[in-house]
Coordinates of C-alpha atoms in Angstrom, one line a residue:
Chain P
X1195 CA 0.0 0.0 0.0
X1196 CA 1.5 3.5 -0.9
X1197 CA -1.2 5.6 0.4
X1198 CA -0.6 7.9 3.5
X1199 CA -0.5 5.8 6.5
X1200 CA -1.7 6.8 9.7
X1201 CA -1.2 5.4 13.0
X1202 CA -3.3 4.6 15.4
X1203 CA -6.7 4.9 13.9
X1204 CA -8.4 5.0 17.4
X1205 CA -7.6 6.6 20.8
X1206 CA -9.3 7.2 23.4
X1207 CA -7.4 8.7 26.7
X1208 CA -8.3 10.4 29.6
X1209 CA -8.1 14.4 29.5
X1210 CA -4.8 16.0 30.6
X1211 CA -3.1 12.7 29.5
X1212 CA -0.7 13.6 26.3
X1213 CA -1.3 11.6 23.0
X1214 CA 0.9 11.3 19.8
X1215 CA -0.1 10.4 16.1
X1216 CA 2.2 9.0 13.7
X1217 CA 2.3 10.0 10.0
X1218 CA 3.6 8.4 7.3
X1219 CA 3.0 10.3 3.7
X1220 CA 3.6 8.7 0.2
X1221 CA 7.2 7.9 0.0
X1222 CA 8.0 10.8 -2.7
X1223 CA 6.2 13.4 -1.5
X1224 CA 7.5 16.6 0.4
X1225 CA 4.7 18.5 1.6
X1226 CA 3.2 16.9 4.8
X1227 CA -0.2 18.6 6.6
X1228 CA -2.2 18.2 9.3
X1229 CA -5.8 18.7 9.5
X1230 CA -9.2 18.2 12.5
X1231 CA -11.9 17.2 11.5
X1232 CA -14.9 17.5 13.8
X1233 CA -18.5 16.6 13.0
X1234 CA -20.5 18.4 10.5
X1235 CA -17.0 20.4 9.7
X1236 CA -14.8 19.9 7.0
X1237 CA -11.3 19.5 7.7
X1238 CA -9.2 22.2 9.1
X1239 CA -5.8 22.8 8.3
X1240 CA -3.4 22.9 11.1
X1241 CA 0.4 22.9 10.2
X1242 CA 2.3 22.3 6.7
X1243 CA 6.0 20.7 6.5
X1244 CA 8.0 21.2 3.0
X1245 CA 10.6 18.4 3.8
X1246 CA 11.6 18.5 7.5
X1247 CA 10.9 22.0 7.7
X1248 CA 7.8 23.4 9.5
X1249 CA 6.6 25.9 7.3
X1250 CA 3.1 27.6 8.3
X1251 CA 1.1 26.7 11.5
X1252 CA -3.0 27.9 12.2
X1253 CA -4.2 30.0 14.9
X1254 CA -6.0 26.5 15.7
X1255 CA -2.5 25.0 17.0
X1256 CA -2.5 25.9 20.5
X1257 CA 0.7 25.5 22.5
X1258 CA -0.6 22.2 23.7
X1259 CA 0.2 20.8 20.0
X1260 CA 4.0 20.4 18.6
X1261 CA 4.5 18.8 15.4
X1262 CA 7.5 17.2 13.9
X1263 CA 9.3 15.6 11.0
X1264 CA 12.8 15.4 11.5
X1265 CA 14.0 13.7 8.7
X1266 CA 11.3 15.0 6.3
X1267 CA 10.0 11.3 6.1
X1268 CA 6.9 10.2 8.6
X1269 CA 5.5 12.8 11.3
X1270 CA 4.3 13.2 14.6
X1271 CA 1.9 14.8 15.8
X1272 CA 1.4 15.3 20.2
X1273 CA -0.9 16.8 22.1
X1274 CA -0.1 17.3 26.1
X1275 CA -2.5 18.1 28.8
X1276 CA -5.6 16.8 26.2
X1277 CA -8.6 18.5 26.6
X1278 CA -12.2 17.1 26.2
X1279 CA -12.5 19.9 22.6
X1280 CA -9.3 18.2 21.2
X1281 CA -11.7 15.4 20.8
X1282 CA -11.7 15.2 16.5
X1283 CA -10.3 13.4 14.0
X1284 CA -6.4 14.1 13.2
X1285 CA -6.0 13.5 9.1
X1286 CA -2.7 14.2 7.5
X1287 CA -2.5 15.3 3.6
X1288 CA 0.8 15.1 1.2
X1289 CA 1.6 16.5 -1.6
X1290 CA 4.3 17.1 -4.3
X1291 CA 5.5 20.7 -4.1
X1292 CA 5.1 23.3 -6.8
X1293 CA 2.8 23.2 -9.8
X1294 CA -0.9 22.2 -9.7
X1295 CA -1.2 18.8 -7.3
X1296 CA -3.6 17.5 -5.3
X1297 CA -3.4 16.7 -1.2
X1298 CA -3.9 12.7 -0.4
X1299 CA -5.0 11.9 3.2
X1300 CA -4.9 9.2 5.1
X1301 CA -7.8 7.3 7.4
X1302 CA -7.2 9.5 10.3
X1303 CA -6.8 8.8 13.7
X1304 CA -10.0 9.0 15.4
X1305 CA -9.2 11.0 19.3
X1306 CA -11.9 10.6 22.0
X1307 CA -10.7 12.5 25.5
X1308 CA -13.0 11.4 28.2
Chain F
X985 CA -16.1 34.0 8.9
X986 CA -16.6 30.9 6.4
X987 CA -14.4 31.2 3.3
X988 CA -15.9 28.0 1.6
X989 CA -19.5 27.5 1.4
X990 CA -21.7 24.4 1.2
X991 CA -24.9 25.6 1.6
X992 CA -26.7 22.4 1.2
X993 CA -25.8 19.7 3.9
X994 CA -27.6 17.0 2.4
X995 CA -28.7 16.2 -1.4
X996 CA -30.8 13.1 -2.8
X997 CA -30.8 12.0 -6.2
X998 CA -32.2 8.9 -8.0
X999 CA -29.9 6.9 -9.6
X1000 CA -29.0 7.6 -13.2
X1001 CA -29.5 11.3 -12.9
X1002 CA -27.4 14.1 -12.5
X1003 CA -26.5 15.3 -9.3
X1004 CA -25.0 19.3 -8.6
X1005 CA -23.1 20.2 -6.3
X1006 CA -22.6 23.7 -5.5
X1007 CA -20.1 25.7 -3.4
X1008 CA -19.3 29.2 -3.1
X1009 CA -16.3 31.2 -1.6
X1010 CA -15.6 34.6 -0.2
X1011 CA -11.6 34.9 -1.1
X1012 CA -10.9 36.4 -4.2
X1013 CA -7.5 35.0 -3.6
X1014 CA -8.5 32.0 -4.1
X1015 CA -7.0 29.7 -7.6
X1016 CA -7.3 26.4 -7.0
X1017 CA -10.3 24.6 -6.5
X1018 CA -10.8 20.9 -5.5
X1019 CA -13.5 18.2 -4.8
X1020 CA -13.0 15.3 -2.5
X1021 CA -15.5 12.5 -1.6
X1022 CA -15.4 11.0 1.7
X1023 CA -16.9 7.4 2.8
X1024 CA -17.5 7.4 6.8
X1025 CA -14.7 6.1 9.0
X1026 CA -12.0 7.1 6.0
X1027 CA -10.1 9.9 5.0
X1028 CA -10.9 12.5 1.9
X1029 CA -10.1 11.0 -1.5
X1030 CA -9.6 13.1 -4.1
X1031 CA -11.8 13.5 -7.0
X1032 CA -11.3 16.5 -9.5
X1033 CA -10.0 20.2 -9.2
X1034 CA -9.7 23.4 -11.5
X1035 CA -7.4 25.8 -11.9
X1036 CA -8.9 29.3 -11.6
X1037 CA -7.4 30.1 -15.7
X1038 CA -10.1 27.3 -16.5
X1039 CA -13.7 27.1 -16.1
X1040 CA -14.1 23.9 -16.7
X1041 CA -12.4 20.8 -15.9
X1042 CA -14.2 17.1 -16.8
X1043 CA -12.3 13.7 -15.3
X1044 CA -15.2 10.6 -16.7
X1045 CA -18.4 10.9 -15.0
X1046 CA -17.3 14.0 -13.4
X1047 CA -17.2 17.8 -14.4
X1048 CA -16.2 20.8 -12.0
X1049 CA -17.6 24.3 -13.4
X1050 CA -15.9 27.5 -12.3
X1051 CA -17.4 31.1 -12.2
X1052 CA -15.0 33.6 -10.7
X1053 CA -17.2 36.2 -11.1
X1054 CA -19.6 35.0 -9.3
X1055 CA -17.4 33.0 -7.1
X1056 CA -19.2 29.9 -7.2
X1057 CA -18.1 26.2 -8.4
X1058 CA -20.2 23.0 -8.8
X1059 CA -19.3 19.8 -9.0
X1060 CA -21.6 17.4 -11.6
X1061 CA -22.4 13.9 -11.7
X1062 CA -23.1 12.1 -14.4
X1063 CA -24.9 9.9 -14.5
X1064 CA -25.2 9.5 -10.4
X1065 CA -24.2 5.4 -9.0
X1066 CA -24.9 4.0 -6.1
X1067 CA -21.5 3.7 -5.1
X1068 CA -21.3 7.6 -5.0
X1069 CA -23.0 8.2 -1.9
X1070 CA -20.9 9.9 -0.2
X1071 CA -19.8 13.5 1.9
X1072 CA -18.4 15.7 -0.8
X1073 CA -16.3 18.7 0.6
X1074 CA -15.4 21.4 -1.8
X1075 CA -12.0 23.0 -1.0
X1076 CA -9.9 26.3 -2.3
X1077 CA -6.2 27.3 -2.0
X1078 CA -4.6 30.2 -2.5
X1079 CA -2.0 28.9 -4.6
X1080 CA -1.8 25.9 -7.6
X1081 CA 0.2 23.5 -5.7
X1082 CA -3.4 22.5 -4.4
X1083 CA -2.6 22.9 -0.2
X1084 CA 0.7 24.9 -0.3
X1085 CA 2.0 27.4 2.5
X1086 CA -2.0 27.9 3.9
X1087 CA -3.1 24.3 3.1
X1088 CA -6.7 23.9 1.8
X1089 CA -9.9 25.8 3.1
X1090 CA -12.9 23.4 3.3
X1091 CA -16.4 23.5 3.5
X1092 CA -18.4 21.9 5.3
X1093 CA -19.1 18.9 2.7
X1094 CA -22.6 17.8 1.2
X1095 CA -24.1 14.7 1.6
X1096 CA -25.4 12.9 -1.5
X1097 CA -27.8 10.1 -1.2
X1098 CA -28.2 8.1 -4.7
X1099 CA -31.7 6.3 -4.5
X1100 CA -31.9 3.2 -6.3

């Protein structure tokens, strides 16, 4: 399979406990993102790597959230001291940079703080 | 302040016909336009886009319309299967590499139920 892989697709923690997603985009591509989802909304964009380098992040991405991809290959994404309202699912996108492309997503992760 | 809009959350058509789907966006800064379909318990999967130099971009059964005058876009299907019941999100970015340095905008996606 050499769709974006995302790991785990489930989670369920308790709040203030701190949870991290794994990320692994098509093998070629260079442009990593993160998105929430939560119901009836579409996705909402997060944070954007180009290689290992964190390029833009959204008012959304509190200091609670850090993202990472050190060797511009998978990426991580944690949140610390969860909070009931992080409750969403966590999809991440890649893409080929430059010229007219389109974003593939994974499955998600699914994160329910109880 | 919604940028992308999906005014209708839900949309039922009978098998065979055409369904439109329509979205409209606020930011003229907008130039790339894209349609994904999503299945529940999955991710987006991408469908078709148009660049905003274009008004009109077909892929098969499927043809995206673009009116940047009136800032709208739909999304037809031709003829409508079963198998595309689905939530359809329109998104927009504000360059062509289709989620650059902003990523994509969304909408808040349309359901479309194809009746047998």
């Amino acid at each position: 399979d050499t769709g974006v892989s995302q790991d785990p697709r489930h989670k369920i923690t308790k709040r203030g406990q701190n949870v991290t997603f794994r990320c692994d985009p098509i093998s070629e591509h260079n442009r990593l993102y993160w998105y929430r989802q939560t119901l009836g909304q579409g996705p909402e964009f997060l944070t954007y790597f180009q290689n290992e380098a964190q390029l833009e992040k959204s008012r959304l991405l509190s200091d609670r959230f850090s993202a990472e991809r050190p060797k511009g290959s998978f990426s991580t994404l944690e949140i610390q001291r969860t909070e009931q309202g992080d409750s969403a699912m966590y999809l991440c996108a890649s893409s080929l940079a430059g010229g007219a492309t389109e974003a593939f997503f994974g499955q998600g992760t699914r994160l329910t703080v109880v | 302040d919604q940028q992308v809009k999906q005014n209708s959350p839900s949309l039922s058509v009978q098998e065979g016909r055409i369904s439109i789907l329509n979205c409209d966006y606020t930011n003229s800064m907008f130039d790339y336009f894209l349609w994904y379909k999503k299945y529940p318990a999955e991710g987006p999967t991408f469908l078709i886009s148009i660049s905003s130099i274009k008004d009109k971009n077909e892929d098969g059964r499927f043809t995206v319309f673009l009116n940047k005058s009136a800032k709208h876009l739909s999304l037809h299907i031709v003829p409508s299967q079963p198998g595309d019941s689905a939530v359809y999100f329109c998104a927009a970015s504000e360059d062509d590499s289709g989620g650059g340095a902003d990523g994509l905008t969304f909408g808040k996606g349309t359901h479309l139920i194809i009746q047998p």
